Amino acid sequence: MSGDEANTDVTRPRDLIGYGRRVPRVVWPDDAKVAVNFVINYEEGSEHYERLGDRSTDRMAELNWYLPSPHRDFAMEAVYEYGSRAGIWRLLNIFGDYSVPVTFFATGMALERNREVAAAIGELGHEPCSHGYRWSEPWHMSREEEAEQIQRAIESIRETTGTRPVGWYWRYSSTPWTRQLLVDDGGFLYDSETYNDDLPYFTDVSGHRHLVIPYTQTYNDTRFAVAEGGFGSPTDFYDYMRRGLDELHREGEAGFPKMMTVGLHARLAGQAARANAVREFIEYALDKGDVWFARRDAIANWWIDHSADWS
């Protein structure tokens, strides 16, 4: 069965209920009211690119134009190069200024092409989480092909960073069997293949208790690169993050602490004005207090070790 055929499979049921009225009274370290996780999506050099055999070159950038095939789009390439050459270091310097650990949703190919970034992830205390080997479309894969891609990404990230990733996030939608493959591998603490909650939760995968830590497209700088519903300025981005933290913090003070994820890309948030909004948000959260800045694997381990006490 091909990936295209399999993606119509309905064996993974939807869950529209979740915690419902029974939201757990989470206790984060130091009684924090909100756990904040920054994710840097490090993909530069692994994006869709005709010269790598893809159907088209990626257009998720800030340019208002693109060159049609078969012309090489040097302008689009340059946007991604900025992230790898300059933006990533600006973000890492900012997080270093405040000793904030982050999670890298990193593709294996991107880290192979910039090993200095790969080395910095471990040296600076950040988490490598697998974002696949490159920008793949798993729904076109068979189960066996997806399993091979998962293993290729694991080995690539382990080789470049010195650490095996324990989390997984495809850039695009997962397949009905992605979670089963991650569980079968046995080395994953969690996946982030959904956007459906403000808290981690366990799900059953063939009788195995598997942890899901939802991701976000809401507090995400990709909205600088979309026309409708996007951020118009760094002030918009900061205000959106601040308002989200304020409301989640209020819920935490009422006895129901939550988690907040902020998604960043070096080619977008790595630009100076936007990076300043990230800095301002960190300072705001520190001034507010009772915020736990944490890597995703730290949140996973805390949840696994303590969640039984909250149920």
CSV table of C-alpha atoms in Angstrom, one decimal:
chain,number,residue,atom,x,y,z
A,1,MET,CA,0.0,0.0,0.0
A,2,SER,CA,1.4,3.4,-1.0
A,3,GLY,CA,1.6,6.3,1.4
A,4,ASP,CA,-1.0,8.2,-0.7
A,5,GLU,CA,-3.5,5.3,-0.2
A,6,ALA,CA,-2.6,4.8,3.4
A,7,ASN,CA,-3.2,8.4,4.4
A,8,THR,CA,-7.0,7.9,4.1
A,9,ASP,CA,-6.8,5.3,6.9
A,10,VAL,CA,-9.0,6.0,9.9
A,11,THR,CA,-7.5,3.7,12.5
A,12,ARG,CA,-6.2,6.6,14.5
A,13,PRO,CA,-9.4,8.1,15.9
A,14,ARG,CA,-9.9,11.8,16.6
A,15,ASP,CA,-10.2,13.0,20.2
A,16,LEU,CA,-12.4,16.0,20.5
A,17,ILE,CA,-12.8,15.7,24.3
A,18,GLY,CA,-9.3,15.7,25.8
A,19,TYR,CA,-9.2,16.7,29.5
A,20,GLY,CA,-12.6,18.4,29.2
A,21,ARG,CA,-13.7,19.6,32.7
A,22,ARG,CA,-11.0,17.4,34.3
A,23,VAL,CA,-8.0,19.5,33.5
A,24,PRO,CA,-5.1,18.3,35.8
A,25,ARG,CA,-3.8,20.7,38.5
A,26,VAL,CA,-0.2,20.5,37.2
A,27,VAL,CA,2.6,21.2,39.5
A,28,TRP,CA,5.6,22.5,37.6
A,29,PRO,CA,9.1,22.9,39.1
A,30,ASP,CA,9.2,25.7,41.7
A,31,ASP,CA,5.4,25.9,41.5
A,32,ALA,CA,5.6,27.8,38.2
A,33,LYS,CA,2.3,28.9,36.7
A,34,VAL,CA,3.4,28.4,33.1
A,35,ALA,CA,6.0,26.2,31.4
A,36,VAL,CA,7.4,28.1,28.4
A,37,ASN,CA,9.2,26.2,25.7
A,38,PHE,CA,10.9,28.0,22.8
A,39,VAL,CA,11.3,25.9,19.6
A,40,ILE,CA,13.8,26.9,16.9
A,41,ASN,CA,12.9,25.2,13.7
A,42,TYR,CA,16.3,24.7,12.1
A,43,GLU,CA,15.7,23.7,8.5
A,44,GLU,CA,17.9,25.9,6.4
A,45,GLY,CA,19.4,23.9,3.5
A,46,SER,CA,16.9,21.1,3.7
A,47,GLU,CA,13.8,23.0,2.4
A,48,HIS,CA,12.0,22.1,-0.8
A,49,TYR,CA,14.4,22.8,-3.6
A,50,GLU,CA,14.1,21.9,-7.3
A,51,ARG,CA,17.9,21.4,-7.6
A,52,LEU,CA,17.5,18.6,-5.0
A,53,GLY,CA,14.8,16.9,-7.2
A,54,ASP,CA,11.7,18.5,-5.6
A,55,ARG,CA,8.8,19.6,-7.6
A,56,SER,CA,9.3,23.2,-6.6
A,57,THR,CA,11.5,25.5,-4.5
A,58,ASP,CA,10.0,26.4,-1.2
A,59,ARG,CA,8.2,29.8,-1.0
A,60,MET,CA,7.7,30.2,2.8
A,61,ALA,CA,9.7,33.4,3.0
A,62,GLU,CA,9.2,37.1,3.0
A,63,LEU,CA,9.6,37.7,-0.7
A,64,ASN,CA,6.7,38.9,-2.8
A,65,TRP,CA,7.9,37.0,-5.9
A,66,TYR,CA,9.5,33.8,-6.9
A,67,LEU,CA,11.0,32.4,-10.1
A,68,PRO,CA,9.2,29.7,-12.0
A,69,SER,CA,10.9,26.4,-12.9
A,70,PRO,CA,13.5,25.8,-14.4
A,71,HIS,CA,15.1,29.1,-13.2
A,72,ARG,CA,17.2,29.0,-10.1
A,73,ASP,CA,15.8,31.3,-7.5
A,74,PHE,CA,18.9,32.9,-5.9
A,75,ALA,CA,16.7,35.4,-3.9
A,76,MET,CA,14.7,32.6,-2.2
A,77,GLU,CA,17.9,30.7,-1.5
A,78,ALA,CA,19.3,33.8,0.2
A,79,VAL,CA,16.5,34.1,2.6
A,80,TYR,CA,17.2,30.6,4.0
A,81,GLU,CA,21.0,31.3,3.9
A,82,TYR,CA,20.4,34.3,6.2
A,83,GLY,CA,18.9,32.1,8.8
A,84,SER,CA,21.9,29.7,8.8
A,85,ARG,CA,24.5,32.4,8.5
A,86,ALA,CA,23.3,35.1,10.8
A,87,GLY,CA,19.8,34.7,12.3
A,88,ILE,CA,20.5,31.5,14.2
A,89,TRP,CA,23.5,33.1,16.0
A,90,ARG,CA,21.4,36.1,17.0
A,91,LEU,CA,18.8,33.9,18.5
A,92,LEU,CA,21.3,31.8,20.3
A,93,ASN,CA,23.0,34.8,21.7
A,94,ILE,CA,19.7,36.1,23.1
A,95,PHE,CA,18.8,32.8,24.7
A,96,GLY,CA,22.3,32.7,26.1
A,97,ASP,CA,21.9,36.2,27.6
A,98,TYR,CA,19.1,34.9,29.9
A,99,SER,CA,20.2,31.2,30.2
A,100,VAL,CA,17.1,30.0,28.5
A,101,PRO,CA,17.3,26.4,27.2
A,102,VAL,CA,15.4,25.8,23.9
A,103,THR,CA,14.4,22.8,21.8
A,104,PHE,CA,15.6,22.6,18.2
A,105,PHE,CA,13.2,21.0,15.7
A,106,ALA,CA,16.1,20.2,13.5
A,107,THR,CA,16.4,18.4,10.2
A,108,GLY,CA,19.3,16.1,9.8
A,109,MET,CA,20.3,17.6,6.5
A,110,ALA,CA,20.4,21.1,7.8
A,111,LEU,CA,22.7,20.2,10.7
A,112,GLU,CA,25.0,18.3,8.3
A,113,ARG,CA,25.3,21.4,6.2
A,114,ASN,CA,26.1,23.6,9.2
A,115,ARG,CA,28.0,21.5,11.7
A,116,GLU,CA,28.9,24.6,13.8
A,117,VAL,CA,25.2,25.0,14.6
A,118,ALA,CA,25.0,21.3,15.4
A,119,ALA,CA,27.9,21.5,17.8
A,120,ALA,CA,26.4,24.6,19.5
A,121,ILE,CA,23.2,22.8,20.3
A,122,GLY,CA,25.0,20.5,22.7
A,123,GLU,CA,27.6,22.9,23.9
A,124,LEU,CA,25.0,25.5,24.9
A,125,GLY,CA,22.6,23.0,26.6
A,126,HIS,CA,19.8,22.9,24.0
A,127,GLU,CA,17.7,19.9,22.9
A,128,PRO,CA,17.9,18.4,19.4
A,129,CYS,CA,14.4,17.1,18.5
A,130,SER,CA,14.0,15.4,15.1
A,131,HIS,CA,12.3,17.3,12.4
A,132,GLY,CA,12.9,14.6,9.9
A,133,TYR,CA,16.0,14.2,7.7
A,134,ARG,CA,14.7,17.0,5.5
A,135,TRP,CA,11.4,18.6,4.5
A,136,SER,CA,9.7,15.4,3.6
A,137,GLU,CA,6.0,14.7,2.9
A,138,PRO,CA,5.4,11.5,4.8
A,139,TRP,CA,1.9,10.9,3.3
A,140,HIS,CA,3.6,10.0,0.1
A,141,MET,CA,5.6,7.3,1.9
A,142,SER,CA,4.8,3.7,2.6
A,143,ARG,CA,5.2,2.5,6.2
A,144,GLU,CA,8.6,1.0,5.4
A,145,GLU,CA,9.8,4.2,3.7
A,146,GLU,CA,8.7,6.4,6.6
A,147,ALA,CA,10.4,4.0,9.1
A,148,GLU,CA,13.6,4.4,7.0
A,149,GLN,CA,13.4,8.2,7.0
A,150,ILE,CA,12.9,8.2,10.8
A,151,GLN,CA,16.0,6.1,11.3
A,152,ARG,CA,18.0,8.2,8.9
A,153,ALA,CA,17.1,11.4,10.8
A,154,ILE,CA,18.0,9.8,14.1
A,155,GLU,CA,21.4,8.7,13.0
A,156,SER,CA,22.1,12.0,11.2
A,157,ILE,CA,21.3,14.1,14.3
A,158,ARG,CA,23.1,11.8,16.6
A,159,GLU,CA,26.2,12.0,14.5
A,160,THR,CA,26.2,15.8,14.1
A,161,THR,CA,25.1,16.8,17.7
A,162,GLY,CA,26.4,13.8,19.7
A,163,THR,CA,22.9,13.3,21.1
A,164,ARG,CA,20.1,11.0,20.0
A,165,PRO,CA,16.8,12.9,19.6
A,166,VAL,CA,14.0,11.7,21.9
A,167,GLY,CA,11.3,13.8,20.4
A,168,TRP,CA,9.7,13.9,16.9
A,169,TYR,CA,7.9,16.5,14.7
A,170,TRP,CA,7.4,16.1,11.0
A,171,ARG,CA,7.1,19.5,9.2
A,172,TYR,CA,3.9,18.4,7.7
A,173,SER,CA,1.0,16.2,8.9
A,174,SER,CA,2.0,12.8,10.2
A,175,THR,CA,0.6,9.5,8.9
A,176,PRO,CA,-1.7,7.1,10.6
A,177,TRP,CA,1.3,5.0,11.6
A,178,THR,CA,3.8,7.6,12.6
A,179,ARG,CA,3.2,7.2,16.3
A,180,GLN,CA,3.4,3.4,16.0
A,181,LEU,CA,6.8,3.7,14.3
A,182,LEU,CA,8.0,6.0,17.1
A,183,VAL,CA,6.8,3.6,19.8
A,184,ASP,CA,8.3,0.6,17.9
A,185,ASP,CA,11.7,2.4,17.8
A,186,GLY,CA,11.7,2.5,21.6
A,187,GLY,CA,13.9,5.6,21.9
A,188,PHE,CA,11.4,8.4,21.9
A,189,LEU,CA,10.0,10.1,25.0
A,190,TYR,CA,7.4,12.1,23.1
A,191,ASP,CA,6.1,13.4,19.8
A,192,SER,CA,4.7,16.8,18.9
A,193,GLU,CA,2.6,15.7,16.0
A,194,THR,CA,-0.5,17.7,17.0
A,195,TYR,CA,-1.8,21.2,17.9
A,196,ASN,CA,-4.7,20.1,20.0
A,197,ASP,CA,-4.1,21.1,23.6
A,198,ASP,CA,-2.3,23.4,26.1
A,199,LEU,CA,-0.9,20.5,28.1
A,200,PRO,CA,0.9,17.3,27.4
A,201,TYR,CA,-1.1,14.1,27.5
A,202,PHE,CA,-0.8,10.3,27.2
A,203,THR,CA,-2.3,8.4,24.4
A,204,ASP,CA,-2.5,4.6,23.8
A,205,VAL,CA,-0.4,3.2,21.0
A,206,SER,CA,-1.0,-0.6,20.7
A,207,GLY,CA,-1.2,-0.9,24.5
A,208,HIS,CA,1.8,1.4,25.1
A,209,ARG,CA,1.4,4.6,27.0
A,210,HIS,CA,2.9,7.3,24.7
A,211,LEU,CA,3.4,11.0,25.6
A,212,VAL,CA,2.2,13.8,23.2
A,213,ILE,CA,3.4,17.3,23.7
A,214,PRO,CA,1.3,19.5,21.4
A,215,TYR,CA,3.1,22.1,19.2
A,216,THR,CA,1.6,25.5,18.0
A,217,GLN,CA,1.1,27.5,14.9
A,218,THR,CA,-0.4,30.3,17.0
A,219,TYR,CA,2.6,31.7,18.8
A,220,ASN,CA,4.7,31.1,15.7
A,221,ASP,CA,6.8,33.5,13.6
A,222,THR,CA,5.7,31.8,10.4
A,223,ARG,CA,2.8,34.3,10.6
A,224,PHE,CA,5.3,36.9,9.4
A,225,ALA,CA,5.4,35.1,6.1
A,226,VAL,CA,1.7,34.7,5.4
A,227,ALA,CA,-0.6,37.3,4.0
A,228,GLU,CA,-3.8,36.7,6.0
A,229,GLY,CA,-3.8,36.6,9.8
A,230,GLY,CA,-0.1,37.2,9.9
A,231,PHE,CA,2.0,39.4,12.2
A,232,GLY,CA,2.5,42.9,10.7
A,233,SER,CA,5.3,43.9,13.0
A,234,PRO,CA,7.5,42.7,15.8
A,235,THR,CA,5.2,44.7,18.1
A,236,ASP,CA,2.3,42.5,17.0
A,237,PHE,CA,4.4,39.4,17.7
A,238,TYR,CA,5.4,40.5,21.1
A,239,ASP,CA,1.9,41.6,22.0
A,240,TYR,CA,0.5,38.2,20.9
A,241,MET,CA,3.0,36.3,23.0
A,242,ARG,CA,2.5,38.6,26.0
A,243,ARG,CA,-1.3,38.3,25.9
A,244,GLY,CA,-1.0,34.5,25.6
A,245,LEU,CA,1.4,34.3,28.6
A,246,ASP,CA,-0.8,36.6,30.7
A,247,GLU,CA,-3.9,34.5,30.2
A,248,LEU,CA,-2.1,31.2,30.8
A,249,HIS,CA,-0.5,32.7,33.9
A,250,ARG,CA,-3.9,33.7,35.1
A,251,GLU,CA,-5.1,30.2,34.7
A,252,GLY,CA,-2.1,28.9,36.5
A,253,GLU,CA,-2.7,31.3,39.4
A,254,ALA,CA,-6.3,29.9,39.6
A,255,GLY,CA,-4.8,26.4,40.1
A,256,PHE,CA,-4.5,25.1,36.6
A,257,PRO,CA,-0.9,25.7,35.3
A,258,LYS,CA,-0.4,25.3,31.6
A,259,MET,CA,2.3,25.1,28.9
A,260,MET,CA,3.1,27.7,26.2
A,261,THR,CA,5.2,26.9,23.1
A,262,VAL,CA,6.7,29.7,21.0
A,263,GLY,CA,7.8,28.5,17.5
A,264,LEU,CA,10.7,30.4,15.8
A,265,HIS,CA,12.7,30.1,12.6
A,266,ALA,CA,16.2,31.6,12.2
A,267,ARG,CA,15.4,33.1,8.8
A,268,LEU,CA,12.3,34.9,10.3
A,269,ALA,CA,12.7,35.6,14.1
A,270,GLY,CA,16.4,35.8,13.5
A,271,GLN,CA,16.0,39.2,11.9
A,272,ALA,CA,17.1,41.9,14.3
A,273,ALA,CA,13.7,43.6,14.8
A,274,ARG,CA,11.9,40.4,15.4
A,275,ALA,CA,14.7,39.0,17.6
A,276,ASN,CA,14.2,42.1,19.7
A,277,ALA,CA,10.6,41.1,20.3
A,278,VAL,CA,11.8,37.7,21.5
A,279,ARG,CA,14.2,39.3,23.9
A,280,GLU,CA,11.5,41.7,25.1
A,281,PHE,CA,9.1,38.7,25.7
A,282,ILE,CA,11.8,36.8,27.7
A,283,GLU,CA,12.4,39.9,29.9
A,284,TYR,CA,8.6,40.3,30.4
A,285,ALA,CA,8.2,36.7,31.4
A,286,LEU,CA,11.1,36.9,33.8
A,287,ASP,CA,9.7,40.1,35.4
A,288,LYS,CA,6.3,38.4,35.7
A,289,GLY,CA,7.8,35.5,37.6
A,290,ASP,CA,6.6,31.9,38.2
A,291,VAL,CA,7.6,30.9,34.6
A,292,TRP,CA,9.6,27.8,33.9
A,293,PHE,CA,11.7,28.1,30.8
A,294,ALA,CA,12.3,24.5,29.7
A,295,ARG,CA,13.3,22.2,27.0
A,296,ARG,CA,10.7,19.9,25.6
A,297,ASP,CA,12.5,16.7,26.8
A,298,ALA,CA,12.6,18.3,30.4
A,299,ILE,CA,8.9,18.8,30.2
A,300,ALA,CA,8.4,15.3,29.0
A,301,ASN,CA,10.4,13.8,31.8
A,302,TRP,CA,8.7,15.9,34.4
A,303,TRP,CA,5.3,14.9,33.1
A,304,ILE,CA,6.2,11.2,33.0
A,305,ASP,CA,7.6,11.3,36.6
A,306,HIS,CA,4.9,13.4,38.2
A,307,SER,CA,1.6,13.3,36.4
A,308,ALA,CA,0.3,10.4,38.4
A,309,ASP,CA,0.2,12.7,41.4
A,310,TRP,CA,-2.2,15.2,39.6
A,311,SER,CA,-4.8,12.8,38.5
